Amino acid sequence: QLQLVESGGGLVQAGWGLRLSCTASGANLSNYVMGWFRQAPGKEREFVASIVWSGKGLISYADFVKGRFTIERDKYQNTMYLQMTGLDFEDTAVYYCAAKFRTTSQYGYWGQGTQVTVSS
């Protein structure tokens, strides 16, 4: 059973950056797509970024990322990262790591989430 554990959240000032990590265990990731989602208070959970684990690692970003966030993978450590820069108050949310099979549309595996709070 695939398990995902996030880390790296915290409280930062507007304009600063954070690096989130997601470590996977319990499955071979070669057939998975890994992604980051976030949920702000009172809002729906939204897609942030994704990366295909195998091959060249096709990447997708949400429009609001606007070049501020970078998703990366370390295939040897089974760890995915989200490097965030230029954070602002609207980025405050619980950030979740997720995974899905490449052939499915829905993410079926989720981490517990890590809180990112940006003070204005």
Backbone as a ProteinNet text record, in pm:
[ID]
protein_1_A
[PRIMARY]
QLQLVESGGGLVQAGWGLRLSCTASGANLSNYVMGWFRQAPGKEREFVASIVWSGKGLISYADFVKGRFTIERDKYQNTMYLQMTGLDFEDTAVYYCAAKFRTTSQYGYWGQGTQVTVSS
[TERTIARY]
85.1	0	89.1	63.7	141.9	109.1	212.6	195.5	277	220.2	281.9	291.7	408	428.4	489.8	418.6	468.3	544.1	630.3	699.3	743	783.9	840.6	752.3	630	543.4	588.6	525	560.4	501.2	545.4	500.7	612.1	579.9	679.1	617.4	703.3	656.1	632.1	546.3	519.5	649.9	665.7	786.5	891.8	878.7	974.8	937.6	1019	994.3	996.5	949.1	951	972	1027.2	1040.8	967.4	865.3	789.4	846.1	838.5	884.1	770.4	772	676.2	753.4	760.7	831.1	730.2	751.3	661	724.1	639.2	685.5	575.4	615.2	517.2	479.7	536	502.3	610.4	617.3	706.3	636.4	701.3	635.9	640.8	699.2	722.8	593.4	481.3	354.4	263.1	320.6	240.6	268.5	170.1	184.7	173.8	267	266	225.4	151	102.9	98.1	88	65	-70.4	-144.8	-271.2	-267.7	-361.3	-370.6	-516.1	-543.5	-678	-667.6	-718.2	-720.9	-848.1	-849.3	-969.1	-1091.4	-1197.7	-1322.7	-1326	-1221.7	-1215.8	-1202.9	-1231.1	-1214	-1065.7	-1035.5	-898.6	-868.5	-748.6	-713.8	-578.3	-565.3	-443	-334.7	-211.3	-97.7	0.3	44.4	144	147	198.7	214.6	336.8	383.9	500.3	483.9	510.4	511.4	641	627.4	745.5	850.3	808.6	904.2	938.4	1037.4	1075.8	1127.7	1092.9	1142.3	1071.7	966.3	898.6	817.4	715.5	630.3	568.3	574.2	529.7	412.1	319.6	208.5	196.9	156.9	137	0.7	-55.3	-173.9	-134.9	-229.2	-199.5	-151.4	-204.8	-171.7	-27.1	39.9	179.4	266.2	240.5	304.3	455.2	517	661.1	719.7	635.5	686.9	720.9	655.2	674.3	743.4	823.6	890.2	870.4	821.3	805.3	924.3	974.9	1093.7	1077.8	1152.5	1151.1	1293.2	1308.2	1432.2	1395.2	1421.5	1376.9	1447.6	1566.1	1641.6	1590.9	1544.6	1492.2	1341.2	1277.7	1130.9	1067.2	1125.6	1078.9	1049.5	938.7	896.9	905.5	939.4	954.3	866.3	829.6	766.4	843.9	923.5	998.8	912	880.2	790.5	867.8	853.5	916.9	811.4	845.1	754	617	613	484.2	407.7	276.7	193.6	79.8	1.4	-101.6	-197.2	-224.8	-319.5	-266	-138.2	-82.1	-100.4	-154.4	-179.7	-279.8	-240.5	-325.2	-258.4	-334.4	-276.1	-238	-113.2	-62.8	-56.7	-111.2	-120.2	-39.9	25.6	90.8	-8.6	-11.1	-104.6	-40.9	-101.1	-50.3	-166.5	-146.7	-244.3	-172.3	-236.9	-183.6	-187.1	-94.9	-88.4	-213.6	-279.6	-395	-527.2	-524	-647.6	-651.3	-770.1	-784.3	-788.7	-824	-841	-720.1	-681.9	-576.9	-636	-576.3	-632.4	-551.2	-435.4	-347.6	-312.6	-325.4	-306.1	-222.1	-140.1	-70.9	-159.9	-104	-182.8	-188.7	-103.5	-102.2	-1.6	45.2	136	91.6	85.9	31.5	137.1	97.7	180.6	102.6	160.9	96.8	188.6	132.3	208.6	152.5	235	191.1	215.9	116.4	125.2	193.4
-118.2	0	123.8	210.5	332.5	426	478.3	575.5	698.9	814.2	942.6	1025	1082.8	1165	1297.7	1406.9	1540.7	1599	1693.5	1771.5	1903.1	1995.3	2119.8	2241.9	2224.4	2340.9	2428	2544	2632.1	2769.2	2860.7	3000	3084.7	3159.5	3245.6	3381.9	3478	3612	3618.9	3706.9	3727.8	3761	3698.7	3718.2	3610.8	3537.8	3431	3304.5	3200	3073.2	2956.7	2843.1	2718.5	2603.4	2497.3	2375.8	2263.6	2211.7	2099.6	1969	1866	1733.5	1633.4	1532.3	1421.6	1292.6	1209.2	1082.8	969.8	886.1	775.5	643.6	552.6	418.9	319.2	193	86.7	49.1	116.2	82.7	134	70.4	117.2	231.5	347.3	466.1	478.4	383.6	398.4	413.8	368	379.1	488.3	577.3	677.7	818.4	902.5	1047	1101	1185.7	1245.9	1391.9	1437.2	1574.3	1644.6	1778.2	1862.2	1931.7	1932.5	2003.6	2091.2	2185.1	2265.8	2299.2	2324.5	2363.3	2476.1	2591.3	2706.8	2703.5	2770.7	2771.8	2819	2740.3	2777	2759.8	2698.9	2681.5	2534.8	2507	2372.1	2340.6	2212.6	2171.1	2195	2244.6	2276.2	2218.3	2189.9	2136.3	2243.1	2202.4	2293.2	2253.3	2128.4	2082.4	1930.5	1874	1728.8	1694.1	1571.2	1522.5	1373.1	1330	1188.1	1130.3	1023.1	976	914.4	845.9	776.6	861.3	813	882.2	1022.5	1113.1	1250.6	1331.1	1275.9	1346.3	1464.3	1438.6	1545.5	1621.6	1754.3	1839.3	1926.3	1946.1	2038.7	2129.2	2254.3	2351.4	2416.7	2454.6	2539	2679.3	2748.7	2883	2978.6	2963.8	3060.6	3047.5	2937.5	2919	3028.9	3063.1	3176.7	3177.7	3062.2	3053.6	3062.7	3071.2	3084.2	2950.2	2844.3	2712.9	2620.5	2528.6	2428.5	2291.5	2197.3	2059.7	1978.2	1894.6	1814.9	1675.1	1582	1445.6	1397.4	1315.1	1241.5	1094.8	1032.2	895.4	797.7	830.6	740	744.2	861.2	877.1	861.1	837.6	830.3	954	1067.5	1191.1	1296.1	1362.7	1472.5	1601.7	1709.2	1838.2	1942.7	2042.6	2161.5	2280.9	2340.1	2458.7	2580.3	2653.9	2768.5	2896.1	2994	3123.8	3233.1	3351.1	3464.1	3437.6	3373.9	3339.1	3463.4	3458.4	3565.9	3507.4	3596.2	3552.7	3451.3	3467.5	3379.3	3237.5	3215.9	3081.5	3005	3069.6	3002.3	2890.4	2769.3	2652.2	2529.3	2422.4	2290.8	2232.2	2192.8	2137.3	1985.6	1919.2	1774.1	1715.1	1607.9	1525.5	1417.7	1384.3	1284.8	1203.1	1088	1000.5	931.6	903.2	825.9	744.6	637.6	562	648.4	625	706.5	690	576.2	547.7	593.3	651.2	696.4	848.4	900.6	1046	1096.7	1010.4	1053	1015.1	1105.7	1075.5	992	875.6	783.8	769.6	831.1	821.7	962.5	984.4	1118.1	1112.3	1215.7	1232.9	1303.2	1325.9	1386	1538.2	1596.1	1740.2	1809.8	1923.6	2006.3	2151.8	2220.6	2356	2457.1	2543.4	2657.4	2783.7	2868.1	2992.6	3108.4	3201.7	3318.1	3440.9	3507.9	3628.9	3750.1	3837.6	3955.8	4071.5
0	0	0	-96.6	-107.4	6.7	70	177.5	144.9	178.3	147.9	275.4	296.8	415.7	373.8	405.6	373.2	491.7	459.3	562	501	587.4	538.8	552	597.2	613.2	728.7	741.4	850.7	831.9	917.6	914.2	855.8	750.5	687.7	659.8	637.4	600.6	450.2	411	268.7	196.2	79.8	1.3	22.2	131.7	159.4	81.9	98.2	33	130.9	82.8	159.2	62.6	113.8	34.1	103.9	38.2	90.6	35.5	117	76.3	91	5.6	15.3	-10.5	89.4	76.2	62.7	-38.8	-66.7	-24.6	18.6	54	25.6	12.8	-0.7	-142	-242.3	-380.1	-473.3	-588.9	-696	-767.5	-773	-825.7	-977.7	-1044.9	-1188.6	-1268.1	-1215.1	-1287.3	-1229.9	-1152.5	-1084.8	-1136.9	-1115.8	-1126.3	-983.6	-947.2	-813.8	-826	-726.6	-735.1	-601.6	-608.6	-491.3	-508.1	-400.3	-394.1	-269	-262.2	-141.5	-112.8	13.8	55.3	156.4	116.5	205.2	289.1	402.4	487.7	411.3	417.1	353	202.8	146.8	1.6	-35.7	-162.6	-213.2	-229.1	-222	-249.7	-397	-427.5	-565.6	-603.7	-729.8	-786.9	-788.2	-756.9	-760.4	-870.6	-867.7	-964.3	-964.1	-1073	-1080	-1162.4	-1141.3	-1215.2	-1238.7	-1360.5	-1392.1	-1338.1	-1260	-1189.7	-1280.5	-1385.5	-1471.5	-1593.4	-1667.7	-1790	-1764.4	-1855	-1844	-1737.1	-1681.4	-1572.8	-1619.4	-1702	-1752	-1635.1	-1642.1	-1531.7	-1574.5	-1482.7	-1503.1	-1381.7	-1406.3	-1299	-1313.4	-1199.4	-1201.3	-1247	-1306	-1358	-1248.7	-1129	-1024.9	-976.7	-1012	-971.7	-1030.6	-1157.8	-1225	-1211.2	-1221.5	-1215	-1076.3	-973.8	-837.3	-774	-817.8	-757.3	-857.1	-804.1	-886.6	-823.7	-902.3	-855.2	-903.9	-815.6	-848.9	-792	-843.4	-793.1	-768.8	-668.8	-644.3	-650.8	-763.8	-785.3	-693	-651.4	-565	-421.8	-379.9	-244.5	-239.3	-355.6	-361.1	-297	-324.1	-261.8	-367.8	-349.4	-435.9	-356.2	-425.2	-359.1	-427.6	-350.2	-405.5	-350.4	-436	-398.1	-425.8	-321.1	-334	-304	-389.7	-369.8	-381.6	-332.1	-343.9	-284.9	-170	-109.5	-67.4	-82.7	-31.5	51.7	110.3	204.5	141	14.1	-53.1	-70.9	-45.9	-52.7	77.9	180	306.7	285.9	323.5	301	361.8	367.5	394.3	258.9	247.6	122.4	134.3	34	33.8	-81	-50.8	-151.7	-194.3	-323	-372.7	-483.4	-509.9	-615.8	-685.6	-814.3	-890.3	-994.4	-1037	-1148.1	-1273.3	-1363.7	-1485.4	-1570.2	-1558.9	-1643.2	-1583.7	-1465.6	-1402.2	-1393.5	-1372.3	-1364.7	-1221.5	-1128.3	-990.2	-905.8	-819.2	-723.2	-610.6	-587.3	-488.8	-361.9	-358.9	-241.9	-196.8	-66.6	-12.6	114.8	132.4	258.3	358.3	475.5	582.4	571.8	490.6	471.5	561.1	514.4	593.3	579.8	692.3	694.8	650.7	559.3	519.6	553.3	634.1	674	636.5	559.8	515.2	584.6	658.8	728.6	639.2	641	552.4	623.7
[MASK]
++++++++++++++++++++++++++++++++++++++++++++++++++++++++++++++++++++++++++++++++++++++++++++++++++++++++++++++++++++++++

